[in-house]
GROMACS .gro file of C-alpha atoms in nm:
model
  509
    1UNK     CA    1  -7.068   1.912  -2.338
    2UNK     CA    2  -6.922   1.640  -2.118
    3UNK     CA    3  -6.898   1.262  -2.121
    4UNK     CA    4  -7.163   1.210  -1.854
    5UNK     CA    5  -7.425   1.364  -2.085
    6UNK     CA    6  -7.398   1.052  -2.302
    7UNK     CA    7  -7.433   0.801  -2.016
    8UNK     CA    8  -7.811   0.786  -2.043
    9UNK     CA    9  -8.081   0.535  -2.128
   10UNK     CA   10  -8.313   0.708  -2.377
   11UNK     CA   11  -8.681   0.621  -2.339
   12UNK     CA   12  -8.747   0.714  -2.702
   13UNK     CA   13  -8.481   0.470  -2.825
   14UNK     CA   14  -8.629   0.182  -2.625
   15UNK     CA   15  -8.982   0.250  -2.746
   16UNK     CA   16  -8.866   0.285  -3.108
   17UNK     CA   17  -8.671  -0.042  -3.088
   18UNK     CA   18  -8.975  -0.225  -2.956
   19UNK     CA   19  -9.196  -0.076  -3.226
   20UNK     CA   20  -8.957  -0.170  -3.508
   21UNK     CA   21  -8.934  -0.528  -3.384
   22UNK     CA   22  -9.313  -0.558  -3.378
   23UNK     CA   23  -9.391  -0.412  -3.721
   24UNK     CA   24  -9.416  -0.610  -4.047
   25UNK     CA   25  -9.124  -0.570  -4.295
   26UNK     CA   26  -9.261  -0.295  -4.521
   27UNK     CA   27  -9.398  -0.080  -4.237
   28UNK     CA   28  -9.073  -0.137  -4.044
   29UNK     CA   29  -8.858  -0.002  -4.330
   30UNK     CA   30  -9.080   0.304  -4.371
   31UNK     CA   31  -9.082   0.372  -3.996
   32UNK     CA   32  -8.705   0.328  -3.974
   33UNK     CA   33  -8.647   0.568  -4.264
   34UNK     CA   34  -8.881   0.833  -4.123
   35UNK     CA   35  -8.731   0.793  -3.774
   36UNK     CA   36  -8.378   0.826  -3.913
   37UNK     CA   37  -8.464   1.143  -4.105
   38UNK     CA   38  -8.642   1.286  -3.800
   39UNK     CA   39  -8.339   1.207  -3.585
   40UNK     CA   40  -8.124   1.388  -3.841
   41UNK     CA   41  -8.350   1.693  -3.829
   42UNK     CA   42  -8.334   1.693  -3.449
   43UNK     CA   43  -7.955   1.675  -3.467
   44UNK     CA   44  -7.939   1.969  -3.708
   45UNK     CA   45  -8.178   2.171  -3.492
   46UNK     CA   46  -7.970   2.100  -3.182
   47UNK     CA   47  -7.657   2.223  -3.357
   48UNK     CA   48  -7.843   2.539  -3.462
   49UNK     CA   49  -7.954   2.579  -3.101
   50UNK     CA   50  -7.593   2.549  -2.988
   51UNK     CA   51  -7.502   2.831  -3.223
   52UNK     CA   52  -7.787   3.049  -3.100
   53UNK     CA   53  -7.699   2.980  -2.737
   54UNK     CA   54  -7.337   3.075  -2.804
   55UNK     CA   55  -7.441   3.416  -2.941
   56UNK     CA   56  -7.794   3.498  -2.821
   57UNK     CA   57  -7.813   3.281  -2.507
   58UNK     CA   58  -8.140   3.122  -2.626
   59UNK     CA   59  -8.256   2.847  -2.864
   60UNK     CA   60  -8.352   2.894  -3.228
   61UNK     CA   61  -8.717   2.993  -3.279
   62UNK     CA   62  -8.867   2.779  -3.554
   63UNK     CA   63  -9.128   3.046  -3.637
   64UNK     CA   64  -8.953   3.380  -3.589
   65UNK     CA   65  -8.577   3.335  -3.635
   66UNK     CA   66  -8.531   3.238  -4.000
   67UNK     CA   67  -8.454   3.597  -4.098
   68UNK     CA   68  -8.160   3.598  -3.855
   69UNK     CA   69  -7.983   3.340  -4.070
   70UNK     CA   70  -7.952   3.612  -4.333
   71UNK     CA   71  -7.813   3.847  -4.070
   72UNK     CA   72  -7.560   3.578  -3.974
   73UNK     CA   73  -7.451   3.548  -4.336
   74UNK     CA   74  -7.408   3.925  -4.359
   75UNK     CA   75  -7.201   3.924  -4.040
   76UNK     CA   76  -6.978   3.657  -4.195
   77UNK     CA   77  -6.939   3.862  -4.513
   78UNK     CA   78  -6.836   4.176  -4.324
   79UNK     CA   79  -6.601   3.977  -4.099
   80UNK     CA   80  -6.428   3.733  -4.338
   81UNK     CA   81  -6.527   3.856  -4.684
   82UNK     CA   82  -6.759   3.731  -4.957
   83UNK     CA   83  -6.550   3.421  -5.030
   84UNK     CA   84  -6.542   3.319  -4.665
   85UNK     CA   85  -6.919   3.369  -4.642
   86UNK     CA   86  -6.988   3.151  -4.947
   87UNK     CA   87  -6.754   2.875  -4.829
   88UNK     CA   88  -6.912   2.874  -4.484
   89UNK     CA   89  -7.267   2.854  -4.624
   90UNK     CA   90  -7.174   2.573  -4.865
   91UNK     CA   91  -7.005   2.382  -4.584
   92UNK     CA   92  -7.312   2.416  -4.363
   93UNK     CA   93  -7.549   2.298  -4.639
   94UNK     CA   94  -7.327   1.998  -4.716
   95UNK     CA   95  -7.315   1.902  -4.350
   96UNK     CA   96  -7.694   1.930  -4.314
   97UNK     CA   97  -7.751   1.699  -4.610
   98UNK     CA   98  -7.484   1.460  -4.483
   99UNK     CA   99  -7.643   1.441  -4.137
  100UNK     CA  100  -7.989   1.371  -4.279
  101UNK     CA  101  -7.863   1.103  -4.518
  102UNK     CA  102  -7.632   0.932  -4.270
  103UNK     CA  103  -7.882   0.918  -3.984
  104UNK     CA  104  -8.143   0.770  -4.218
  105UNK     CA  105  -7.901   0.507  -4.351
  106UNK     CA  106  -7.780   0.433  -3.999
  107UNK     CA  107  -8.134   0.374  -3.877
  108UNK     CA  108  -8.212   0.142  -4.168
  109UNK     CA  109  -7.894  -0.056  -4.108
  110UNK     CA  110  -7.954  -0.080  -3.733
  111UNK     CA  111  -8.312  -0.199  -3.793
  112UNK     CA  112  -8.190  -0.467  -4.031
  113UNK     CA  113  -7.933  -0.579  -3.773
  114UNK     CA  114  -8.199  -0.599  -3.500
  115UNK     CA  115  -8.426  -0.811  -3.718
  116UNK     CA  116  -8.147  -1.054  -3.805
  117UNK     CA  117  -8.077  -1.097  -3.432
  118UNK     CA  118  -8.436  -1.064  -3.312
  119UNK     CA  119  -8.409  -1.276  -2.990
  120UNK     CA  120  -8.103  -1.084  -2.865
  121UNK     CA  121  -8.255  -0.749  -2.968
  122UNK     CA  122  -8.584  -0.826  -2.794
  123UNK     CA  123  -8.411  -0.930  -2.470
  124UNK     CA  124  -8.184  -0.625  -2.480
  125UNK     CA  125  -8.481  -0.393  -2.534
  126UNK     CA  126  -8.667  -0.555  -2.245
  127UNK     CA  127  -8.365  -0.527  -2.014
  128UNK     CA  128  -8.307  -0.163  -2.106
  129UNK     CA  129  -8.675  -0.084  -2.055
  130UNK     CA  130  -8.669  -0.242  -1.710
  131UNK     CA  131  -8.348  -0.054  -1.628
  132UNK     CA  132  -8.504   0.274  -1.740
  133UNK     CA  133  -8.808   0.225  -1.517
  134UNK     CA  134  -8.585   0.130  -1.225
  135UNK     CA  135  -8.360   0.434  -1.272
  136UNK     CA  136  -8.661   0.665  -1.288
  137UNK     CA  137  -8.811   0.512  -0.975
  138UNK     CA  138  -8.487   0.531  -0.774
  139UNK     CA  139  -8.364   0.858  -0.924
  140UNK     CA  140  -8.030   0.705  -1.032
  141UNK     CA  141  -7.776   0.962  -1.153
  142UNK     CA  142  -7.429   0.952  -1.303
  143UNK     CA  143  -7.252   1.256  -1.155
  144UNK     CA  144  -7.540   1.508  -1.174
  145UNK     CA  145  -7.706   1.362  -1.483
  146UNK     CA  146  -8.013   1.132  -1.454
  147UNK     CA  147  -7.943   0.796  -1.618
  148UNK     CA  148  -8.303   0.753  -1.731
  149UNK     CA  149  -8.365   1.010  -2.004
  150UNK     CA  150  -8.657   1.131  -2.213
  151UNK     CA  151  -8.467   1.437  -2.326
  152UNK     CA  152  -8.571   1.417  -2.692
  153UNK     CA  153  -8.939   1.389  -2.605
  154UNK     CA  154  -8.908   1.690  -2.375
  155UNK     CA  155  -8.710   1.875  -2.642
  156UNK     CA  156  -8.975   1.814  -2.908
  157UNK     CA  157  -9.250   1.911  -2.663
  158UNK     CA  158  -9.080   2.242  -2.587
  159UNK     CA  159  -9.037   2.316  -2.958
  160UNK     CA  160  -9.405   2.246  -3.024
  161UNK     CA  161  -9.497   2.487  -2.743
  162UNK     CA  162  -9.253   2.741  -2.888
  163UNK     CA  163  -9.410   2.716  -3.234
  164UNK     CA  164  -9.759   2.764  -3.090
  165UNK     CA  165  -9.642   3.066  -2.891
  166UNK     CA  166  -9.475   3.211  -3.200
  167UNK     CA  167  -9.793   3.176  -3.402
  168UNK     CA  168  -9.991   3.353  -3.127
  169UNK     CA  169  -9.734   3.627  -3.075
  170UNK     CA  170  -9.853   3.849  -3.360
  171UNK     CA  171 -10.203   3.875  -3.209
  172UNK     CA  172 -10.063   3.940  -2.861
  173UNK     CA  173  -9.832   4.213  -2.988
  174UNK     CA  174 -10.108   4.381  -3.189
  175UNK     CA  175 -10.311   4.427  -2.870
  176UNK     CA  176 -10.012   4.564  -2.680
  177UNK     CA  177  -9.918   4.808  -2.957
  178UNK     CA  178 -10.269   4.953  -2.964
  179UNK     CA  179 -10.219   5.107  -2.618
  180UNK     CA  180 -10.023   5.435  -2.606
  181UNK     CA  181 -10.069   5.671  -2.313
  182UNK     CA  182  -9.943   5.971  -2.511
  183UNK     CA  183 -10.115   5.913  -2.845
  184UNK     CA  184 -10.371   6.189  -2.786
  185UNK     CA  185 -10.143   6.435  -2.607
  186UNK     CA  186 -10.123   6.771  -2.790
  187UNK     CA  187  -9.774   6.848  -2.927
  188UNK     CA  188  -9.737   7.155  -2.704
  189UNK     CA  189  -9.780   6.930  -2.399
  190UNK     CA  190  -9.507   6.685  -2.495
  191UNK     CA  191  -9.157   6.692  -2.341
  192UNK     CA  192  -9.204   7.044  -2.208
  193UNK     CA  193  -8.930   6.994  -1.949
  194UNK     CA  194  -8.667   6.962  -2.222
  195UNK     CA  195  -8.759   7.252  -2.448
  196UNK     CA  196  -8.451   7.434  -2.570
  197UNK     CA  197  -8.221   7.142  -2.484
  198UNK     CA  198  -8.012   6.927  -2.714
  199UNK     CA  199  -8.110   6.571  -2.619
  200UNK     CA  200  -7.872   6.292  -2.722
  201UNK     CA  201  -8.004   5.937  -2.692
  202UNK     CA  202  -7.689   5.731  -2.715
  203UNK     CA  203  -7.662   5.353  -2.737
  204UNK     CA  204  -7.330   5.188  -2.650
  205UNK     CA  205  -7.308   4.854  -2.826
  206UNK     CA  206  -7.291   4.546  -2.595
  207UNK     CA  207  -7.241   4.761  -2.283
  208UNK     CA  208  -7.395   4.520  -2.035
  209UNK     CA  209  -7.400   4.462  -1.663
  210UNK     CA  210  -7.116   4.211  -1.694
  211UNK     CA  211  -6.875   4.498  -1.768
  212UNK     CA  212  -6.951   4.643  -1.424
  213UNK     CA  213  -7.017   4.335  -1.210
  214UNK     CA  214  -6.775   4.072  -1.341
  215UNK     CA  215  -6.466   4.057  -1.113
  216UNK     CA  216  -6.233   4.028  -1.414
  217UNK     CA  217  -6.363   4.354  -1.564
  218UNK     CA  218  -6.504   4.545  -1.268
  219UNK     CA  219  -6.183   4.720  -1.171
  220UNK     CA  220  -6.117   4.846  -1.525
  221UNK     CA  221  -6.473   4.961  -1.591
  222UNK     CA  222  -6.509   5.109  -1.244
  223UNK     CA  223  -6.197   5.319  -1.298
  224UNK     CA  224  -6.334   5.452  -1.628
  225UNK     CA  225  -6.675   5.535  -1.478
  226UNK     CA  226  -6.529   5.696  -1.166
  227UNK     CA  227  -6.289   5.905  -1.372
  228UNK     CA  228  -6.570   5.998  -1.611
  229UNK     CA  229  -6.794   6.103  -1.322
  230UNK     CA  230  -6.517   6.319  -1.179
  231UNK     CA  231  -6.431   6.483  -1.511
  232UNK     CA  232  -6.794   6.561  -1.589
  233UNK     CA  233  -6.848   6.705  -1.241
  234UNK     CA  234  -6.547   6.931  -1.293
  235UNK     CA  235  -6.710   7.043  -1.619
  236UNK     CA  236  -7.030   7.123  -1.428
  237UNK     CA  237  -7.231   6.813  -1.521
  238UNK     CA  238  -7.421   6.581  -1.287
  239UNK     CA  239  -7.540   6.230  -1.369
  240UNK     CA  240  -7.766   5.955  -1.238
  241UNK     CA  241  -7.766   5.587  -1.334
  242UNK     CA  242  -7.987   5.279  -1.310
  243UNK     CA  243  -8.051   4.947  -1.487
  244UNK     CA  244  -8.271   4.843  -1.776
  245UNK     CA  245  -8.355   4.486  -1.876
  246UNK     CA  246  -8.294   4.433  -2.247
  247UNK     CA  247  -8.513   4.202  -2.457
  248UNK     CA  248  -8.204   4.042  -2.613
  249UNK     CA  249  -7.859   3.913  -2.525
  250UNK     CA  250  -7.550   3.883  -2.742
  251UNK     CA  251  -7.691   4.045  -3.057
  252UNK     CA  252  -8.007   4.198  -3.202
  253UNK     CA  253  -7.928   4.560  -3.120
  254UNK     CA  254  -8.213   4.688  -3.339
  255UNK     CA  255  -8.461   4.498  -3.122
  256UNK     CA  256  -8.326   4.668  -2.809
  257UNK     CA  257  -8.320   5.011  -2.973
  258UNK     CA  258  -8.680   4.978  -3.089
  259UNK     CA  259  -8.788   4.850  -2.746
  260UNK     CA  260  -8.632   5.153  -2.578
  261UNK     CA  261  -8.783   5.398  -2.825
  262UNK     CA  262  -9.129   5.246  -2.874
  263UNK     CA  263  -9.217   5.143  -2.520
  264UNK     CA  264  -9.303   4.794  -2.647
  265UNK     CA  265  -9.121   4.465  -2.581
  266UNK     CA  266  -8.961   4.395  -2.921
  267UNK     CA  267  -8.816   4.050  -2.862
  268UNK     CA  268  -8.817   3.911  -3.216
  269UNK     CA  269  -8.801   4.012  -3.580
  270UNK     CA  270  -9.174   3.959  -3.635
  271UNK     CA  271  -9.251   4.223  -3.370
  272UNK     CA  272  -8.989   4.454  -3.519
  273UNK     CA  273  -9.146   4.431  -3.864
  274UNK     CA  274  -9.494   4.482  -3.721
  275UNK     CA  275  -9.371   4.784  -3.525
  276UNK     CA  276  -9.188   4.953  -3.812
  277UNK     CA  277  -9.485   4.916  -4.047
  278UNK     CA  278  -9.730   5.056  -3.791
  279UNK     CA  279  -9.821   5.409  -3.683
  280UNK     CA  280  -9.686   5.358  -3.329
  281UNK     CA  281  -9.513   5.672  -3.203
  282UNK     CA  282  -9.163   5.640  -3.063
  283UNK     CA  283  -8.967   5.858  -2.825
  284UNK     CA  284  -8.779   6.007  -3.122
  285UNK     CA  285  -9.096   6.069  -3.323
  286UNK     CA  286  -9.257   6.242  -3.023
  287UNK     CA  287  -8.963   6.484  -3.017
  288UNK     CA  288  -9.027   6.548  -3.385
  289UNK     CA  289  -9.402   6.584  -3.331
  290UNK     CA  290  -9.348   6.883  -3.103
  291UNK     CA  291  -9.193   7.077  -3.392
  292UNK     CA  292  -8.928   7.214  -3.154
  293UNK     CA  293  -8.646   6.972  -3.234
  294UNK     CA  294  -8.454   6.870  -3.542
  295UNK     CA  295  -8.421   6.493  -3.513
  296UNK     CA  296  -8.114   6.319  -3.655
  297UNK     CA  297  -7.963   5.973  -3.646
  298UNK     CA  298  -7.592   5.892  -3.625
  299UNK     CA  299  -7.589   5.525  -3.726
  300UNK     CA  300  -7.238   5.425  -3.839
  301UNK     CA  301  -7.329   5.055  -3.835
  302UNK     CA  302  -7.579   5.107  -4.120
  303UNK     CA  303  -7.418   5.046  -4.459
  304UNK     CA  304  -7.721   5.032  -4.686
  305UNK     CA  305  -8.071   5.177  -4.721
  306UNK     CA  306  -8.251   5.189  -4.386
  307UNK     CA  307  -8.617   5.269  -4.455
  308UNK     CA  308  -8.704   5.210  -4.088
  309UNK     CA  309  -8.537   5.543  -4.012
  310UNK     CA  310  -8.850   5.722  -4.133
  311UNK     CA  311  -9.062   5.523  -3.890
  312UNK     CA  312  -8.847   5.638  -3.598
  313UNK     CA  313  -8.917   6.001  -3.686
  314UNK     CA  314  -8.565   6.109  -3.786
  315UNK     CA  315  -8.538   6.414  -4.009
  316UNK     CA  316  -8.195   6.313  -4.131
  317UNK     CA  317  -7.982   6.000  -4.102
  318UNK     CA  318  -7.604   5.983  -4.119
  319UNK     CA  319  -7.490   5.629  -4.194
  320UNK     CA  320  -7.135   5.502  -4.238
  321UNK     CA  321  -7.113   5.654  -4.588
  322UNK     CA  322  -7.220   6.005  -4.486
  323UNK     CA  323  -7.001   6.091  -4.189
  324UNK     CA  324  -6.703   6.198  -4.397
  325UNK     CA  325  -6.494   5.907  -4.270
  326UNK     CA  326  -6.196   5.796  -4.481
  327UNK     CA  327  -6.032   5.563  -4.236
  328UNK     CA  328  -6.039   5.181  -4.212
  329UNK     CA  329  -6.306   4.954  -4.070
  330UNK     CA  330  -6.220   4.811  -3.732
  331UNK     CA  331  -6.345   4.458  -3.804
  332UNK     CA  332  -6.727   4.489  -3.801
  333UNK     CA  333  -6.721   4.851  -3.682
  334UNK     CA  334  -6.723   5.092  -3.979
  335UNK     CA  335  -6.644   5.412  -3.787
  336UNK     CA  336  -6.466   5.459  -3.451
  337UNK     CA  337  -6.685   5.615  -3.183
  338UNK     CA  338  -6.466   5.918  -3.125
  339UNK     CA  339  -6.492   6.005  -3.494
  340UNK     CA  340  -6.871   5.945  -3.501
  341UNK     CA  341  -6.920   6.193  -3.218
  342UNK     CA  342  -6.688   6.450  -3.375
  343UNK     CA  343  -6.873   6.411  -3.706
  344UNK     CA  344  -7.205   6.470  -3.529
  345UNK     CA  345  -7.064   6.792  -3.382
  346UNK     CA  346  -6.932   6.906  -3.718
  347UNK     CA  347  -7.236   6.810  -3.926
  348UNK     CA  348  -7.515   6.907  -3.688
  349UNK     CA  349  -7.467   7.028  -3.335
  350UNK     CA  350  -7.180   7.267  -3.404
  351UNK     CA  351  -7.376   7.470  -3.657
  352UNK     CA  352  -7.479   7.823  -3.569
  353UNK     CA  353  -7.836   7.954  -3.562
  354UNK     CA  354  -7.987   7.607  -3.551
  355UNK     CA  355  -8.288   7.455  -3.376
  356UNK     CA  356  -8.241   7.230  -3.072
  357UNK     CA  357  -8.140   6.879  -3.174
  358UNK     CA  358  -8.264   6.540  -3.065
  359UNK     CA  359  -8.011   6.283  -3.182
  360UNK     CA  360  -8.012   5.906  -3.174
  361UNK     CA  361  -7.645   5.809  -3.171
  362UNK     CA  362  -7.511   5.455  -3.202
  363UNK     CA  363  -7.160   5.398  -3.066
  364UNK     CA  364  -7.052   5.077  -3.239
  365UNK     CA  365  -6.685   5.036  -3.144
  366UNK     CA  366  -6.780   4.798  -2.864
  367UNK     CA  367  -6.947   4.563  -3.114
  368UNK     CA  368  -6.831   4.201  -3.139
  369UNK     CA  369  -6.555   4.086  -3.216
  370UNK     CA  370  -6.382   4.364  -3.011
  371UNK     CA  371  -6.058   4.349  -3.207
  372UNK     CA  372  -5.894   4.551  -3.332
  373UNK     CA  373  -6.022   4.841  -3.123
  374UNK     CA  374  -5.937   5.207  -3.175
  375UNK     CA  375  -5.774   5.423  -2.908
  376UNK     CA  376  -5.838   5.780  -2.801
  377UNK     CA  377  -5.642   6.051  -2.982
  378UNK     CA  378  -5.646   6.429  -2.969
  379UNK     CA  379  -5.981   6.548  -3.103
  380UNK     CA  380  -5.807   6.808  -3.317
  381UNK     CA  381  -5.617   6.530  -3.497
  382UNK     CA  382  -5.923   6.333  -3.613
  383UNK     CA  383  -5.943   6.500  -3.953
  384UNK     CA  384  -6.117   6.275  -4.206
  385UNK     CA  385  -6.030   5.961  -4.011
  386UNK     CA  386  -5.723   5.868  -4.215
  387UNK     CA  387  -5.521   5.875  -3.894
  388UNK     CA  388  -5.694   5.550  -3.793
  389UNK     CA  389  -5.509   5.347  -4.057
  390UNK     CA  390  -5.198   5.340  -3.840
  391UNK     CA  391  -5.405   5.293  -3.524
  392UNK     CA  392  -5.574   4.985  -3.671
  393UNK     CA  393  -5.234   4.829  -3.738
  394UNK     CA  394  -5.160   4.858  -3.366
  395UNK     CA  395  -5.471   4.657  -3.281
  396UNK     CA  396  -5.507   4.283  -3.235
  397UNK     CA  397  -5.617   4.023  -3.487
  398UNK     CA  398  -5.971   3.904  -3.398
  399UNK     CA  399  -5.891   3.547  -3.512
  400UNK     CA  400  -5.612   3.529  -3.254
  401UNK     CA  401  -5.819   3.695  -2.983
  402UNK     CA  402  -6.105   3.448  -3.026
  403UNK     CA  403  -5.881   3.147  -2.968
  404UNK     CA  404  -5.893   3.220  -2.595
  405UNK     CA  405  -6.209   3.320  -2.400
  406UNK     CA  406  -5.999   3.518  -2.151
  407UNK     CA  407  -5.859   3.725  -2.439
  408UNK     CA  408  -6.211   3.786  -2.571
  409UNK     CA  409  -6.325   3.910  -2.231
  410UNK     CA  410  -6.019   4.135  -2.196
  411UNK     CA  411  -6.070   4.293  -2.538
  412UNK     CA  412  -6.440   4.338  -2.471
  413UNK     CA  413  -6.354   4.538  -2.160
  414UNK     CA  414  -6.106   4.747  -2.360
  415UNK     CA  415  -6.368   4.818  -2.628
  416UNK     CA  416  -6.627   4.927  -2.371
  417UNK     CA  417  -6.368   5.150  -2.209
  418UNK     CA  418  -6.298   5.316  -2.546
  419UNK     CA  419  -6.669   5.382  -2.609
  420UNK     CA  420  -6.721   5.526  -2.262
  421UNK     CA  421  -6.414   5.749  -2.285
  422UNK     CA  422  -6.524   5.874  -2.627
  423UNK     CA  423  -6.862   5.979  -2.492
  424UNK     CA  424  -6.732   6.131  -2.169
  425UNK     CA  425  -6.469   6.336  -2.351
  426UNK     CA  426  -6.727   6.449  -2.607
  427UNK     CA  427  -6.960   6.579  -2.334
  428UNK     CA  428  -6.667   6.738  -2.152
  429UNK     CA  429  -6.542   6.905  -2.471
  430UNK     CA  430  -6.866   7.014  -2.636
  431UNK     CA  431  -7.139   6.997  -2.373
  432UNK     CA  432  -7.307   7.311  -2.240
  433UNK     CA  433  -7.598   7.418  -2.021
  434UNK     CA  434  -7.844   7.297  -2.284
  435UNK     CA  435  -7.693   6.950  -2.329
  436UNK     CA  436  -7.880   6.644  -2.203
  437UNK     CA  437  -7.737   6.299  -2.270
  438UNK     CA  438  -7.914   5.971  -2.207
  439UNK     CA  439  -7.681   5.681  -2.272
  440UNK     CA  440  -7.723   5.310  -2.220
  441UNK     CA  441  -7.608   4.969  -2.330
  442UNK     CA  442  -7.833   4.792  -2.579
  443UNK     CA  443  -7.770   4.437  -2.457
  444UNK     CA  444  -7.529   4.209  -2.276
  445UNK     CA  445  -7.241   4.063  -2.484
  446UNK     CA  446  -7.223   3.702  -2.604
  447UNK     CA  447  -7.201   3.415  -2.351
  448UNK     CA  448  -6.826   3.386  -2.409
  449UNK     CA  449  -6.801   3.716  -2.222
  450UNK     CA  450  -7.088   3.681  -1.975
  451UNK     CA  451  -6.946   3.343  -1.865
  452UNK     CA  452  -7.271   3.188  -1.752
  453UNK     CA  453  -7.454   3.500  -1.634
  454UNK     CA  454  -7.822   3.496  -1.731
  455UNK     CA  455  -7.875   3.866  -1.654
  456UNK     CA  456  -8.008   4.086  -1.935
  457UNK     CA  457  -7.942   4.411  -1.747
  458UNK     CA  458  -7.769   4.707  -1.908
  459UNK     CA  459  -7.663   5.036  -1.746
  460UNK     CA  460  -7.853   5.356  -1.827
  461UNK     CA  461  -7.741   5.708  -1.736
  462UNK     CA  462  -7.878   6.063  -1.764
  463UNK     CA  463  -7.622   6.344  -1.782
  464UNK     CA  464  -7.700   6.718  -1.768
  465UNK     CA  465  -7.552   7.045  -1.650
  466UNK     CA  466  -7.889   7.208  -1.578
  467UNK     CA  467  -7.995   7.083  -1.230
  468UNK     CA  468  -8.362   7.113  -1.325
  469UNK     CA  469  -8.318   6.826  -1.571
  470UNK     CA  470  -8.207   6.578  -1.305
  471UNK     CA  471  -8.453   6.717  -1.049
  472UNK     CA  472  -8.731   6.580  -1.266
  473UNK     CA  473  -8.601   6.224  -1.227
  474UNK     CA  474  -8.503   6.251  -0.861
  475UNK     CA  475  -8.787   6.016  -0.761
  476UNK     CA  476  -8.650   5.739  -0.986
  477UNK     CA  477  -8.409   5.639  -0.710
  478UNK     CA  478  -8.113   5.614  -0.945
  479UNK     CA  479  -7.749   5.629  -0.832
  480UNK     CA  480  -7.549   5.952  -0.853
  481UNK     CA  481  -7.267   5.923  -1.106
  482UNK     CA  482  -7.205   5.714  -1.417
  483UNK     CA  483  -7.200   5.381  -1.233
  484UNK     CA  484  -7.533   5.238  -1.114
  485UNK     CA  485  -7.528   5.071  -0.774
  486UNK     CA  486  -7.587   4.697  -0.767
  487UNK     CA  487  -7.926   4.754  -0.603
  488UNK     CA  488  -8.029   5.051  -0.819
  489UNK     CA  489  -8.379   5.022  -0.972
  490UNK     CA  490  -8.414   4.784  -1.265
  491UNK     CA  491  -8.689   4.844  -1.521
  492UNK     CA  492  -8.780   4.669  -1.838
  493UNK     CA  493  -8.633   4.858  -2.133
  494UNK     CA  494  -8.987   4.899  -2.265
  495UNK     CA  495  -9.083   5.099  -1.954
  496UNK     CA  496  -8.834   5.379  -2.015
  497UNK     CA  497  -9.019   5.572  -2.286
  498UNK     CA  498  -9.333   5.638  -2.080
  499UNK     CA  499  -9.141   5.711  -1.758
  500UNK     CA  500  -8.916   5.955  -1.944
  501UNK     CA  501  -9.203   6.134  -2.118
  502UNK     CA  502  -9.396   6.158  -1.792
  503UNK     CA  503  -9.098   6.300  -1.605
  504UNK     CA  504  -9.038   6.565  -1.872
  505UNK     CA  505  -9.403   6.640  -1.942
  506UNK     CA  506  -9.610   6.924  -1.789
  507UNK     CA  507  -9.683   6.726  -1.474
  508UNK     CA  508  -9.328   6.600  -1.419
  509UNK     CA  509  -9.071   6.736  -1.181
   0.00000   0.00000   0.00000
């Protein structure tokens, strides 16, 4: 916000002033009170919008976003504790009431003042109205801001359109969800090009295009990706990378995950609920449907019951309480990525005489607030995770980091580097001829990190030692290596499921 934003002549204010001067006393008081309360509501909504823009890079949805307020409260609780959460919620409620009361009282007082000085108020309203029309006609601006404004009318109009779209969205989504190109495909014709392989679908939290393209981070991330490409090649692995457009920015990982897995554009919580209570098949459930894979989920960010796991077709789910971790939380992140991957190897993939595994793995160390962040240690020293107590003490305090946007961006890059190194070293250490890894970012980080970028792109990579696996996606036009080229193909995240299943079906390759 800047000073020039307030140097405006509001059309709504002029019209309201004229109306109040023309009305009889009783109707004037009622109109002033209603207008004051409405102005207070608009003010509150704009502040909520500012919060949503700062995290999700979009305004608050009056129909679909109320459930996210609960998620915000939970994030507060896990970040600053129960007391901090309660104090913050109480403070917000008090401020909301204060804004509504004060704007109403202010409008009543201003109306009374106008009536007592009716001649001056009438002339001033007329002059301002003439000035507004003149400024609109001549296109007068102060710096780059138009002096004549109808911003509140436009704002209300957009919110009305948003509400109407939100109310229609359920019907639109129902029609989209009814179409599934693979619904009638026999199980023995599904994913035939991956039979006998361990397939790891790995999401790296907040790993967005900004980590690769932003000049302040590009050198660091590029070094990690180039080194990772080299190390994997030395271990016999090849890789190809492209871009996916996520439905969300800043937060809402579950919406991105479900978009990727379902082949539907899950852009809000209403769609997520509709999806997870439907019979729509996901990429993970199609693996399970074949009967040739054991499907597991490594979800260290889950700390309570997660009934949606059954919808995604996972035979077994390992949350933060079932990975055998006895180390500390790293701010929001319950389990460091290196430990999550080692636990997956110990609990599932490292077992003898097992079926092939399809695993959905969430690497959460690159989750906001990116401090403190773990560091790589010798895999043999991981133990039960107790070693991370001392490592956490070496990390930075998130409250100090978040006082400076440059520090936030630097720690974000460090966190992404840690997640990437964890995954690369895991593949290098444990991967074999039957290992196939698909890893991707779920969404771009918050606007503090993206610094004005409106891109929703995230990198996506396929890694395999068996050349036949990558031969099947050769026509995708992706870039060799872990780093996608700037002009590599960009798909919607909802397109991946069907492209992947086609490539690895009987007619692929």
